[in-house]
mmCIF file of C-alpha atoms in Angstrom:
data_model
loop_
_atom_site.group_PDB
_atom_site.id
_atom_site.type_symbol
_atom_site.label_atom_id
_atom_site.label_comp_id
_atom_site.label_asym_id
_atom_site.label_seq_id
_atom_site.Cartn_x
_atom_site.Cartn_y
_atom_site.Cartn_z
ATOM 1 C CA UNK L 1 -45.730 7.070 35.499
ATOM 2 C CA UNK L 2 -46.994 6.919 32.116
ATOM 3 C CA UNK L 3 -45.992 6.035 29.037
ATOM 4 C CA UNK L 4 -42.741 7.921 28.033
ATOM 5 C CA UNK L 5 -40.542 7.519 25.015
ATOM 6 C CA UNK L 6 -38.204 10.135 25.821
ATOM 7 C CA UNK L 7 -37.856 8.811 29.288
ATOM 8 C CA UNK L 8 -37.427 5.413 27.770
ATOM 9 C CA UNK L 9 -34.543 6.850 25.620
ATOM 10 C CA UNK L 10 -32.562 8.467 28.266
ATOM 11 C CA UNK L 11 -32.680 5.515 30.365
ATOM 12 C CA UNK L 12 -31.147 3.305 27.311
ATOM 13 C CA UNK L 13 -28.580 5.843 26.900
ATOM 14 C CA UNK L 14 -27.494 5.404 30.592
ATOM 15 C CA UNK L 15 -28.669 9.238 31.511
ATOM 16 C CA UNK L 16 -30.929 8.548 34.500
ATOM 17 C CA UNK L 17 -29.920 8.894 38.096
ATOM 18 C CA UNK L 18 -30.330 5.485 40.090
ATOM 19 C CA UNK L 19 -33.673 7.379 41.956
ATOM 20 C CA UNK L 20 -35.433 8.366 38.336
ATOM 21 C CA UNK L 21 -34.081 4.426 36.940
ATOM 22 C CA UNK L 22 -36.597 2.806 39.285
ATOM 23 C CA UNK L 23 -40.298 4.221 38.113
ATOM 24 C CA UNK L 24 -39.219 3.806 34.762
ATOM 25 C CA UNK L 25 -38.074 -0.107 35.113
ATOM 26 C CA UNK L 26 -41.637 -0.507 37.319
ATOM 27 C CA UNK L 27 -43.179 0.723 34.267
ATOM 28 C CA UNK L 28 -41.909 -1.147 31.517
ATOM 29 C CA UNK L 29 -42.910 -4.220 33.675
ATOM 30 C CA UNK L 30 -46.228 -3.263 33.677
ATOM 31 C CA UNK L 31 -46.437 -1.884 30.012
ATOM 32 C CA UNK L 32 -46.268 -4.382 27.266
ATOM 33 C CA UNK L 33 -46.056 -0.936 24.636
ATOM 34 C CA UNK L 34 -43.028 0.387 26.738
ATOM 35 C CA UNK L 35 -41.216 -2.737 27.038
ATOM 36 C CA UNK L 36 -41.337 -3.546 22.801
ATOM 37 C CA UNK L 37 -40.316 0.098 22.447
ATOM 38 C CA UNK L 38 -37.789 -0.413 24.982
ATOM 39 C CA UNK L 39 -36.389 -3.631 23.341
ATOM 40 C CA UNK L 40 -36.450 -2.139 19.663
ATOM 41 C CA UNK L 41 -34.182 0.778 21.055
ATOM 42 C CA UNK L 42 -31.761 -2.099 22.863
ATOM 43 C CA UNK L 43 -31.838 -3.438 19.195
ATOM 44 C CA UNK L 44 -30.737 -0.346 17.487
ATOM 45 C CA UNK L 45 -28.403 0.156 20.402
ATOM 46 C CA UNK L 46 -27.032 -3.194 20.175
ATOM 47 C CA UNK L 47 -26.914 -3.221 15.789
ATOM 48 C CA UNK L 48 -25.248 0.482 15.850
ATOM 49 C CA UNK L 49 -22.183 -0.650 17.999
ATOM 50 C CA UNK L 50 -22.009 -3.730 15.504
ATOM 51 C CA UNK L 51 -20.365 -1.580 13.490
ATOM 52 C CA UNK L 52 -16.610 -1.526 14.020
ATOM 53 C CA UNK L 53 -14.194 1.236 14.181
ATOM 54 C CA UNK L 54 -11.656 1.111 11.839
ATOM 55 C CA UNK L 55 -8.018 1.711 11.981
ATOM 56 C CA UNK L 56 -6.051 4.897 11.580
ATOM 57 C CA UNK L 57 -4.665 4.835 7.842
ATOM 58 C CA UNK L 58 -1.626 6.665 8.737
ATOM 59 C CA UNK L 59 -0.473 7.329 12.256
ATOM 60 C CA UNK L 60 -0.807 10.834 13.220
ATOM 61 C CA UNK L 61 2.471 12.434 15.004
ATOM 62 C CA UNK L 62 4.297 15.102 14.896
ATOM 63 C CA UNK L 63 7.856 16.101 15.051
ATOM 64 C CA UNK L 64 9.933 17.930 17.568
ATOM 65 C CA UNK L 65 8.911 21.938 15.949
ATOM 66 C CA UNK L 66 10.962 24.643 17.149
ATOM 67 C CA UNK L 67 8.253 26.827 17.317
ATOM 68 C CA UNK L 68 6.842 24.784 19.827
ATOM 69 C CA UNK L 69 9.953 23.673 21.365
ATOM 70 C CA UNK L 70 10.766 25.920 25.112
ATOM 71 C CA UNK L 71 14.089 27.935 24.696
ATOM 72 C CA UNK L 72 17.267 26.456 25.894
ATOM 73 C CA UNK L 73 16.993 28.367 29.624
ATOM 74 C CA UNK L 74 13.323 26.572 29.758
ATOM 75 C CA UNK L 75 14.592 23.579 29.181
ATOM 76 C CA UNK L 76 17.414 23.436 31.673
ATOM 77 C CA UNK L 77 15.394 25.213 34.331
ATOM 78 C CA UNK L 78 12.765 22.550 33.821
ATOM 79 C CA UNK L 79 15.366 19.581 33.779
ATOM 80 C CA UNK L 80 16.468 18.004 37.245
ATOM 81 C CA UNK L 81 19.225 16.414 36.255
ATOM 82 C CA UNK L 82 20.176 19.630 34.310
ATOM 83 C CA UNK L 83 19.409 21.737 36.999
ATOM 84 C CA UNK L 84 21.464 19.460 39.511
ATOM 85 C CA UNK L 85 24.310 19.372 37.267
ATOM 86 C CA UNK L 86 24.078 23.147 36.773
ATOM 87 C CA UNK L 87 24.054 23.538 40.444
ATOM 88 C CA UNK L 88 26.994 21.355 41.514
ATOM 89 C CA UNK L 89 29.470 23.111 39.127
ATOM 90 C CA UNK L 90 28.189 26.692 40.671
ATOM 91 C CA UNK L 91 28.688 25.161 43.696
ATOM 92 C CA UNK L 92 32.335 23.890 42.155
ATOM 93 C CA UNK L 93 33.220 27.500 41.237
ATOM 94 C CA UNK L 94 32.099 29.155 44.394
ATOM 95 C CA UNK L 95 34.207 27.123 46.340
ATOM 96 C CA UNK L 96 36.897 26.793 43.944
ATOM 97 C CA UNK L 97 36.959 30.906 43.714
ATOM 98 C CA UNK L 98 36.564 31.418 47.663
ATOM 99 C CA UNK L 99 39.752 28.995 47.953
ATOM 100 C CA UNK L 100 41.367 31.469 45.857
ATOM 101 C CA UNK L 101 40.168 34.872 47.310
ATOM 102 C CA UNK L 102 41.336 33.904 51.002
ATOM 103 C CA UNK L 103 44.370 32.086 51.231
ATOM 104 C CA UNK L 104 45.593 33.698 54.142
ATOM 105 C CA UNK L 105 41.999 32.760 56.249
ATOM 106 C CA UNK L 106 43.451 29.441 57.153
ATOM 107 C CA UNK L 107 45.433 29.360 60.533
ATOM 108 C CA UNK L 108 49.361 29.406 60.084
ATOM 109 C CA UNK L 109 49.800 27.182 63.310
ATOM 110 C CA UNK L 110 47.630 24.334 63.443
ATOM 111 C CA UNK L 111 48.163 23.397 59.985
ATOM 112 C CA UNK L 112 51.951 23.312 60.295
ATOM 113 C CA UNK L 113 51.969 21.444 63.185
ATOM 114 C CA UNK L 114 49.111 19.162 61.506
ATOM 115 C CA UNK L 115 51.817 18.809 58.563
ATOM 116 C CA UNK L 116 54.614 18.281 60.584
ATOM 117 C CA UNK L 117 53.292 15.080 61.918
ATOM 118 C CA UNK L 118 51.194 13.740 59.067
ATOM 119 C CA UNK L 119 54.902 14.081 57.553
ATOM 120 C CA UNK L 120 56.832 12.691 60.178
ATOM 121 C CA UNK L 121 53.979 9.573 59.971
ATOM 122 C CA UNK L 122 54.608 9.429 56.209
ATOM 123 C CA UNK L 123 57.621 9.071 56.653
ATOM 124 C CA UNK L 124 58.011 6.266 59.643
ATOM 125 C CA UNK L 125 55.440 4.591 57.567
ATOM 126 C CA UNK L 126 57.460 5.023 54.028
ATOM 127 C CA UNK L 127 60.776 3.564 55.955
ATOM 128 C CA UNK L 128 59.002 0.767 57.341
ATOM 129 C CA UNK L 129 57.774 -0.409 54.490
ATOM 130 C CA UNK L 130 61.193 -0.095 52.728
ATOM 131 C CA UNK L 131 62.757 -1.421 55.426
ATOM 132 C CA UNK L 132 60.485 -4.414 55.513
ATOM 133 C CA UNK L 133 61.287 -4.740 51.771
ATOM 134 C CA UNK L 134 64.623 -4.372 51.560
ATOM 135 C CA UNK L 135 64.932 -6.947 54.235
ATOM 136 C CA UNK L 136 62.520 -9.554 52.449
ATOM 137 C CA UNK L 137 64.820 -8.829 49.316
ATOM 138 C CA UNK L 138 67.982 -9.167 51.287
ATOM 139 C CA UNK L 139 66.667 -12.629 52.811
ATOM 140 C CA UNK L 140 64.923 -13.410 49.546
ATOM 141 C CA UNK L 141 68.631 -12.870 47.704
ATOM 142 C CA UNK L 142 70.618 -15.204 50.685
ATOM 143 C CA UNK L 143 68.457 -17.974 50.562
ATOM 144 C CA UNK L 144 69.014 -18.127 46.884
ATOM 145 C CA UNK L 145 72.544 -17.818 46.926
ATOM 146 C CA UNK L 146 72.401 -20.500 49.938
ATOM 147 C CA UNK L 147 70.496 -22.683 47.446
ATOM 148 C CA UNK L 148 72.927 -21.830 44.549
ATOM 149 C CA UNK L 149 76.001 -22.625 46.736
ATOM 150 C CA UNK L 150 74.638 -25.906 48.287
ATOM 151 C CA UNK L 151 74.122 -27.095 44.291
ATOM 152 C CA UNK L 152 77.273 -25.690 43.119
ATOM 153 C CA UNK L 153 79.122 -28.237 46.432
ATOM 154 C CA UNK L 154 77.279 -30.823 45.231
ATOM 155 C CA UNK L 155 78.178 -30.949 41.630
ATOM 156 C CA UNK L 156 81.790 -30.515 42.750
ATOM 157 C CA UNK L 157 81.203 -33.539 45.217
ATOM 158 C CA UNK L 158 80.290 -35.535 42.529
ATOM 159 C CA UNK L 159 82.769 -34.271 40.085
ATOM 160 C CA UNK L 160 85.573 -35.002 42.524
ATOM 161 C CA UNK L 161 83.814 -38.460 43.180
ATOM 162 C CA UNK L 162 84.158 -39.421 39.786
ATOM 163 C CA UNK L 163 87.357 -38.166 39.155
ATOM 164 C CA UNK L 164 88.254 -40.449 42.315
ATOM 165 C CA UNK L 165 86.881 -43.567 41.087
ATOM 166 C CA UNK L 166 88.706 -43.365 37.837
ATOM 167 C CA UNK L 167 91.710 -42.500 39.143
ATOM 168 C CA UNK L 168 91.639 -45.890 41.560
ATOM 169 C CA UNK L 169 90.548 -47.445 38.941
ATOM 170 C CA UNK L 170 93.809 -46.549 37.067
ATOM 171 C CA UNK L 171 95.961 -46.914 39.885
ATOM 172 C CA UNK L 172 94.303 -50.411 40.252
ATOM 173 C CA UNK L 173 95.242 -51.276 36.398
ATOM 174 C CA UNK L 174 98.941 -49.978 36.630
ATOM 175 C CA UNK L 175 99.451 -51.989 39.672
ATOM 176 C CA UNK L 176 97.976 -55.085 38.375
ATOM 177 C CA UNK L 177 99.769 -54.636 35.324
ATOM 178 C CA UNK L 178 103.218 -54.402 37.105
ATOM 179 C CA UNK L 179 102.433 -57.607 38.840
ATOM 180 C CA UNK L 180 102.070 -59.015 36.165
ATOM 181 C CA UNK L 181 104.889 -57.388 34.807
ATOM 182 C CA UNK L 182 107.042 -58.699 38.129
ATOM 183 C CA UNK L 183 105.609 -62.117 37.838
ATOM 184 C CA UNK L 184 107.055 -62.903 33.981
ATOM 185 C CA UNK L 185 110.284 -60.985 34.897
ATOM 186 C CA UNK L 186 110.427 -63.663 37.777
ATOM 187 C CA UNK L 187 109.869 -66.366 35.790
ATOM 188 C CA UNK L 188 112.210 -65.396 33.325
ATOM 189 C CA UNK L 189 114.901 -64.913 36.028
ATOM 190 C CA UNK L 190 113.921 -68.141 37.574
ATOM 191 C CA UNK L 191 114.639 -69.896 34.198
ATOM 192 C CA UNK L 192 117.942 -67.971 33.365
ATOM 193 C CA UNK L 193 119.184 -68.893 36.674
ATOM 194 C CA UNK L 194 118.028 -72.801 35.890
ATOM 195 C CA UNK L 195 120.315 -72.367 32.883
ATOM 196 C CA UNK L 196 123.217 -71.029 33.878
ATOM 197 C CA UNK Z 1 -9.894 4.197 33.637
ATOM 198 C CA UNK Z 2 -8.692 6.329 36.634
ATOM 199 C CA UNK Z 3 -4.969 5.406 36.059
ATOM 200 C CA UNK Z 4 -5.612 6.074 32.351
ATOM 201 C CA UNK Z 5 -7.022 9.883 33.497
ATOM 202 C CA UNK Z 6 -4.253 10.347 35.349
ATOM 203 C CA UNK Z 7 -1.850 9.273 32.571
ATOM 204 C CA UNK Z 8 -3.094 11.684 30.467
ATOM 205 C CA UNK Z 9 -3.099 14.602 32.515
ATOM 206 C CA UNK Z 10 0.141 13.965 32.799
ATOM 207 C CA UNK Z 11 1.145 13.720 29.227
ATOM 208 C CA UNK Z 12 -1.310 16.946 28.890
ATOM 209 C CA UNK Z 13 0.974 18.730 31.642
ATOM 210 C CA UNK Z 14 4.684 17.156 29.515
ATOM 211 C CA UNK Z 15 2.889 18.164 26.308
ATOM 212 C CA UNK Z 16 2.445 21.907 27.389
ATOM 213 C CA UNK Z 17 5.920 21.982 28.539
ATOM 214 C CA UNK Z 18 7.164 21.549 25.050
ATOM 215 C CA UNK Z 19 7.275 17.732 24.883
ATOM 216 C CA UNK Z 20 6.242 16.653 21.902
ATOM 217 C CA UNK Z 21 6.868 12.914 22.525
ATOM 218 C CA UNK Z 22 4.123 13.689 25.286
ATOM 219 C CA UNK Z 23 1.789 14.981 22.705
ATOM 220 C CA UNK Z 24 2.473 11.789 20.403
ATOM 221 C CA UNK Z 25 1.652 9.573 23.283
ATOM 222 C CA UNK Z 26 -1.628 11.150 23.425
ATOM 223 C CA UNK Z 27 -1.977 11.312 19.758
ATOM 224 C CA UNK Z 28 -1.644 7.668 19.782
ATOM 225 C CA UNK Z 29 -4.344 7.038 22.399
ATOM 226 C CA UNK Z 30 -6.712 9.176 20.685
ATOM 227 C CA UNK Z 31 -6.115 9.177 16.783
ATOM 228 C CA UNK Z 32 -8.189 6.185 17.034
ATOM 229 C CA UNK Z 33 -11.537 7.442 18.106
ATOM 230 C CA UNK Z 34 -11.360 10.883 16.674
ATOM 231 C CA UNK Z 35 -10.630 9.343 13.342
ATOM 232 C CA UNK Z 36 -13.608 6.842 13.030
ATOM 233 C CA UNK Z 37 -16.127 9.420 14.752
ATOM 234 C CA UNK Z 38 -14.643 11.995 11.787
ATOM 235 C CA UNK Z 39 -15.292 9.364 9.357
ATOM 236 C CA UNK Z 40 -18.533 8.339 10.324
ATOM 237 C CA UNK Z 41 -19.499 12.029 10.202
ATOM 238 C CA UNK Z 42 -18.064 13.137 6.473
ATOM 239 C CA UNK Z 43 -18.234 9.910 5.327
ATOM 240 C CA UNK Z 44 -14.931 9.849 3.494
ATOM 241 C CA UNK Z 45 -11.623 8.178 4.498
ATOM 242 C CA UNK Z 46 -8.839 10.912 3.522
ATOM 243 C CA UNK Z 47 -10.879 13.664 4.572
ATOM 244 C CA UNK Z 48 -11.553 12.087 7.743
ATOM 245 C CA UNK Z 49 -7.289 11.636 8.013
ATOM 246 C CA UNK Z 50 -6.491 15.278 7.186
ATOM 247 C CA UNK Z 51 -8.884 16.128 9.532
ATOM 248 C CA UNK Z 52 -7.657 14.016 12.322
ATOM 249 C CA UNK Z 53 -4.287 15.431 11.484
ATOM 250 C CA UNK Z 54 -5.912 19.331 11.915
ATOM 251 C CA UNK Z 55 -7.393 18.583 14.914
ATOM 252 C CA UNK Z 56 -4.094 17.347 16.768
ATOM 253 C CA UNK Z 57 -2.326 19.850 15.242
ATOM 254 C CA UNK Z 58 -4.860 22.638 16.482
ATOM 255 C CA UNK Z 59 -4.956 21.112 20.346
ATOM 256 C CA UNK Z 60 -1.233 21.049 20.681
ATOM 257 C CA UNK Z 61 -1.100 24.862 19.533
ATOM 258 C CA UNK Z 62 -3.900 25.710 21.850
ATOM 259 C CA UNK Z 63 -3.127 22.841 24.799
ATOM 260 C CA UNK Z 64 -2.437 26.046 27.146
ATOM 261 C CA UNK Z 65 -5.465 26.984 26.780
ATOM 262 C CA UNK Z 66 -7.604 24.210 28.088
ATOM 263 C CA UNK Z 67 -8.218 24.556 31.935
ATOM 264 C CA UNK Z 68 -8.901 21.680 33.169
ATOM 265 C CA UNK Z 69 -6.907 18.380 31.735
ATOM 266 C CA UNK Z 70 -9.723 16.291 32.561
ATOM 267 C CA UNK Z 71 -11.995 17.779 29.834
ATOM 268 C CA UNK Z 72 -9.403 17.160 27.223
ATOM 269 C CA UNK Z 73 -12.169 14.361 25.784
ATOM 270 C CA UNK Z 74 -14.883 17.101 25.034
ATOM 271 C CA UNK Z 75 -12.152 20.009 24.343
ATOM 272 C CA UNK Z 76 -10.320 17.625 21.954
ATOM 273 C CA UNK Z 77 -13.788 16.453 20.110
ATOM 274 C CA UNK Z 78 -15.143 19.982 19.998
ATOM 275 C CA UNK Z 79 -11.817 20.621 18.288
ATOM 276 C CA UNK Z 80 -13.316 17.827 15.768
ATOM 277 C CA UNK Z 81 -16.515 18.969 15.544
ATOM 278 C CA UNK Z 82 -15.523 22.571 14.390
ATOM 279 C CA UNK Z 83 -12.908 20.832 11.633
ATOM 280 C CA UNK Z 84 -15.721 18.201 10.575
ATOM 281 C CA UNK Z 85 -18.255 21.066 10.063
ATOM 282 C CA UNK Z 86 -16.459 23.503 8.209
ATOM 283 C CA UNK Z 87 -15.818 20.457 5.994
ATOM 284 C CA UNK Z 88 -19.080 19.796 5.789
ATOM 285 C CA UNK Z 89 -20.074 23.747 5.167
ATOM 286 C CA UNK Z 90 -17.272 23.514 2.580
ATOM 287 C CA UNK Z 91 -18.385 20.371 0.763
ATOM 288 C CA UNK Z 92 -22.014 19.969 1.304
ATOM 289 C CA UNK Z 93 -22.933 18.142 -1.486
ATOM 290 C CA UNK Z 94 -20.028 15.899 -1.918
ATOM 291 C CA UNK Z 95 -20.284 14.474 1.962
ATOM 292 C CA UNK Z 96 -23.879 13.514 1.073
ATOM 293 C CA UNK Z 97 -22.193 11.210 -1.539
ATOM 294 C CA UNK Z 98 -19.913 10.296 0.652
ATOM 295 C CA UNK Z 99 -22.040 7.253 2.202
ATOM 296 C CA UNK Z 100 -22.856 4.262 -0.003
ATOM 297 C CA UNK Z 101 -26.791 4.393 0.873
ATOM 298 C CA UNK Z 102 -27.552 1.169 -0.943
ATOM 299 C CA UNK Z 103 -28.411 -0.667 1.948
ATOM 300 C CA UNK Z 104 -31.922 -0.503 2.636
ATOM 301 C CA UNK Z 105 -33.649 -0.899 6.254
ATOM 302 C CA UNK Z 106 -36.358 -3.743 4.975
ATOM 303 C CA UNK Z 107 -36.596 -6.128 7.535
ATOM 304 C CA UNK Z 108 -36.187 -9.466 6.381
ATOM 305 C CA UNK Z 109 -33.423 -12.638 6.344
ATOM 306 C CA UNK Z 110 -30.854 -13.587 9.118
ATOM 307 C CA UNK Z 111 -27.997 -10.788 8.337
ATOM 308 C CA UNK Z 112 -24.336 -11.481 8.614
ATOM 309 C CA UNK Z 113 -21.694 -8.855 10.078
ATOM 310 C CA UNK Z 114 -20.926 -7.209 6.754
ATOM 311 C CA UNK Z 115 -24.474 -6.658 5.523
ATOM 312 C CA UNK Z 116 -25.255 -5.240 8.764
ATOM 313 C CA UNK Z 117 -22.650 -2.863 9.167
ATOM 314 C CA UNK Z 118 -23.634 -1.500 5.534
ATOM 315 C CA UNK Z 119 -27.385 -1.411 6.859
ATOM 316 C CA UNK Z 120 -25.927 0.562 10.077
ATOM 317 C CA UNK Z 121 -24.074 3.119 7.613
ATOM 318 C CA UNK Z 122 -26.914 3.453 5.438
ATOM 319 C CA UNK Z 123 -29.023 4.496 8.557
ATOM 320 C CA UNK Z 124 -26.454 6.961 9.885
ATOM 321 C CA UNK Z 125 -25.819 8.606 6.506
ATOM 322 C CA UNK Z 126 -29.484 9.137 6.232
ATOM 323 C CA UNK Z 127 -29.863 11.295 9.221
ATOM 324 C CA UNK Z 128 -28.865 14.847 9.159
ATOM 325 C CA UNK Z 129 -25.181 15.810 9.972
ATOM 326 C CA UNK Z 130 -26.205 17.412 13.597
ATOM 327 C CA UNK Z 131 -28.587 13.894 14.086
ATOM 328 C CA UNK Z 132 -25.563 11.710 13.319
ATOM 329 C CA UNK Z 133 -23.324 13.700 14.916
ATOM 330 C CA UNK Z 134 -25.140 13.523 18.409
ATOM 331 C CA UNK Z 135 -25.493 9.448 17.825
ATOM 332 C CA UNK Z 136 -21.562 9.248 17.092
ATOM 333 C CA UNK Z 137 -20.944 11.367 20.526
ATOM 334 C CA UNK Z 138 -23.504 9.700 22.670
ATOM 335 C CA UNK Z 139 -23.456 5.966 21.724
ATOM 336 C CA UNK Z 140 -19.974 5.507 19.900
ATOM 337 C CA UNK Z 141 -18.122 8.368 22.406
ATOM 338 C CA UNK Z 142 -20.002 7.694 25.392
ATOM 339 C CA UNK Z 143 -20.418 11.779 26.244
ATOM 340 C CA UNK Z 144 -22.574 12.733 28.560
ATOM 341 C CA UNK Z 145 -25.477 15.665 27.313
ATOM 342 C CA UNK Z 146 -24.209 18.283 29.261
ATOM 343 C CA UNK Z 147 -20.371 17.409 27.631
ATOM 344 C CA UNK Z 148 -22.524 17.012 23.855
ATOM 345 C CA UNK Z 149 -23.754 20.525 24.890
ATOM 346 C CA UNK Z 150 -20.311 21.920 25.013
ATOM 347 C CA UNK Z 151 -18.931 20.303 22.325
ATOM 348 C CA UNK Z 152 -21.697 21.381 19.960
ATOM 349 C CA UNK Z 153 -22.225 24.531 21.652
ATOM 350 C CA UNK Z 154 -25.839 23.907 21.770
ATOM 351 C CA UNK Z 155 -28.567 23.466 25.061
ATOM 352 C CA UNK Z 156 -28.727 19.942 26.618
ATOM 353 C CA UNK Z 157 -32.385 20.327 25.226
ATOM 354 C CA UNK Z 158 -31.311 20.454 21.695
ATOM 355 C CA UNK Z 159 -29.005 17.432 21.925
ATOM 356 C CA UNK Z 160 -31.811 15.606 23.506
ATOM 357 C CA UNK Z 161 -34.320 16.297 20.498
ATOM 358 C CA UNK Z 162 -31.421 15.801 18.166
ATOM 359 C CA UNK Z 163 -30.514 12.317 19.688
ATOM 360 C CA UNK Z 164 -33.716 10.968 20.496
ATOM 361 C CA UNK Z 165 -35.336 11.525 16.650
ATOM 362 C CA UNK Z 166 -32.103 10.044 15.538
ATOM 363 C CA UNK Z 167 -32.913 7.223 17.775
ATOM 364 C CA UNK Z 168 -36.563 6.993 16.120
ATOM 365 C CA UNK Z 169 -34.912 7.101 12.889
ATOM 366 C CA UNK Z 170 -32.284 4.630 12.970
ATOM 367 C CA UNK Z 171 -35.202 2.210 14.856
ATOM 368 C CA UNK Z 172 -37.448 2.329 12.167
ATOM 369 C CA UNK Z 173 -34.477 0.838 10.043
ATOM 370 C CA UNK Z 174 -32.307 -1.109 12.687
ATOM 371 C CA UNK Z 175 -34.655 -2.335 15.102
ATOM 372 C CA UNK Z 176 -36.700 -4.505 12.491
ATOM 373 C CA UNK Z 177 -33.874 -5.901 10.941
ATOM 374 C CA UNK Z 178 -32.199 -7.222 14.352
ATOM 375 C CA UNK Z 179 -36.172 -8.765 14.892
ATOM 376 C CA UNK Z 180 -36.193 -10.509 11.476
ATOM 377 C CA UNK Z 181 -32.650 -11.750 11.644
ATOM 378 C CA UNK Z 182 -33.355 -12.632 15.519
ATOM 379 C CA UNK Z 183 -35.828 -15.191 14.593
#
């Protein structure tokens, strides 16, 4: 190869294939010319990208243009979730409206005798349950009133209890009194008697 | 870089539908990198903004026209290229100005980041606009020649001559001052 400043050049710049790289670095071994041509291009490579880029001023955007905007048809038709919403509630209406159109397509019989028994179920399951809590109310309501009566006995109990023990102890006073009574009338007749 | 490809073929495909949330996410990944590679080729900040702000505006009313999502890199920068050089066309002698070109290319002392990113500018702005423009695609873009080709409408052959006396150009200034400052 010989000495080549353009091919020098485009293998700086990073334009040569791999096969065309290899004669070229075999040279620049060899030639002291090509490889101080070859290192003052790596300088000016090297000093350009010194140079740093600089920052935008003022961001660039742009804001939503109606010109550019798609109409509102593009948009939905181009929306999935649109598009699925749009397609349930067509789906909603066609079976909303065929429910309407052919109400006499259903079956008279099975559905009676469907009703019959989903009613008859209903209602087995509707008196059970009142049934169930009528009688929890019912045993709810007796034990209370058991509990009510038991307290009700038992303040009387105590009432009459009292009442009991004061009266004794009145009966107790009287008749100690009227001994005592009996016991100065005796001594009194015991000393009239001494004077007669 | 595949993920990101795929990302933005997506937002390319949302963006067509009318999506212009899409079309900002791409805006943001982009704005960047069209903006400096406008700036570096008319040389002045607000131009290079409006500019940026014509060229989105011109993809997303002609996004239905680009083929293939994948070459939305080159489509989008050709875009740039047309706005930058009916700028340029427009404004010839101002975008000359544009460029501070104090910085000389004498080789010399050790520089420091600033002085050589003036030195850098002053090379660029002294090439021609289709000589800059073919450095800012190639070594700040990363295009390949036969992408530069479509995006400057021009044969691979002329982006090569274009890009490699740019590349002897900017040397002559660069290349000695890296040495110098190396040593």
């Amino acid at each position: 190869m010989n000495c080549s400043s353009e091919d020098l050049k485009a293998y700086l710049l990073g334009e040569l294939s791999t096969r065309d790289k290899a004669p070229v670095e075999d040279h620049v071994r060899a030639c002291e010319n090509c490889r101080e041509e070859l290192e003052r291009l790596k300088l000016t490579q090297t000093a350009l990208l010194a140079l740093e880029e600089e920052e935008v001023p003022r961001r660039i955007s742009f804001v939503s243009d109606r010109v550019f905007e798609p109409r509102w048809y593009e948009t939905i038709w181009r929306s999935g979730p649109a598009m699925g919403f749009a397609s349930a509630v067509i789906l909603a209406t066609a079976i909303m409206m065929h429910g309407f159109a052919r109400p006499s397509a259903v079956s008279p019989v099975a559905p009676t005798v469907d009703t019959a028994q989903i009613e008859q179920r209903i209602e087995r399951e509707v008196n059970a349950r009142v049934d169930a809590v009528v009688a929890k109310s019912v045993s709810d309501a007796q034990v209370k009133q058991a509990a009510e009566f038991v307290k009700v006995l038992n303040a009387t109990e105590k009432r009459f209890e009292t009442q009991r023990q004061a009266d004794l102890a009145t009966v107790q006073q009287a008749a100690k009194y009227y001994e005592q009574k009996m016991s100065r009338w005796e001594v009194a007749f015991n000393d009239s008697r001494v004077g007669q | 870089m595949i993920f990101r490809e795929v990302e933005d073929r997506d937002l390319i495909a949302k963006a067509r539908r009318g999506h212009v949330d899409a079309y900002n996410v791409l805006v943001s990944r982009w704005e960047k990198r069209v903006f400096n590679y406008l700036l570096r080729l008319v040389g002045h900040r607000e131009d290079a903004l409006d500019l940026s702000q014509d060229v989105f505006l011109k993809a997303y009313q002609n996004l239905k026209k680009l083929e293939d999502p994948a070459k939305f890199p080159g489509w989008l920068f050709r875009i740039a290229h047309n706005e930058a050089y009916s700028l340029l066309r427009k404004n010839r002698p101002e975008s000359e100005l544009a460029v501070d070109p104090k910085t000389g290319g004498e080789s010399g002392g050790r520089m420091f980041p600033i002085e050589l990113s003036l030195a850098v500018q002053g090379a660029l702005s002294r090439l021609s606009d289709d000589q800059r423009e073919a450095v800012l695609l190639k070594v700040y873009q990363g295009f390949k020649f036969e992408e530069m080709a479509e995006i400057l409408s021009c044969p691979v052959s002329t982006v090569k001559s274009r890009l490699y006396t740019a590349l002897d150009l900017l040397k002559q200034t660069l290349a000695p001052v890296k040495m110098g400052g190396a040593e």
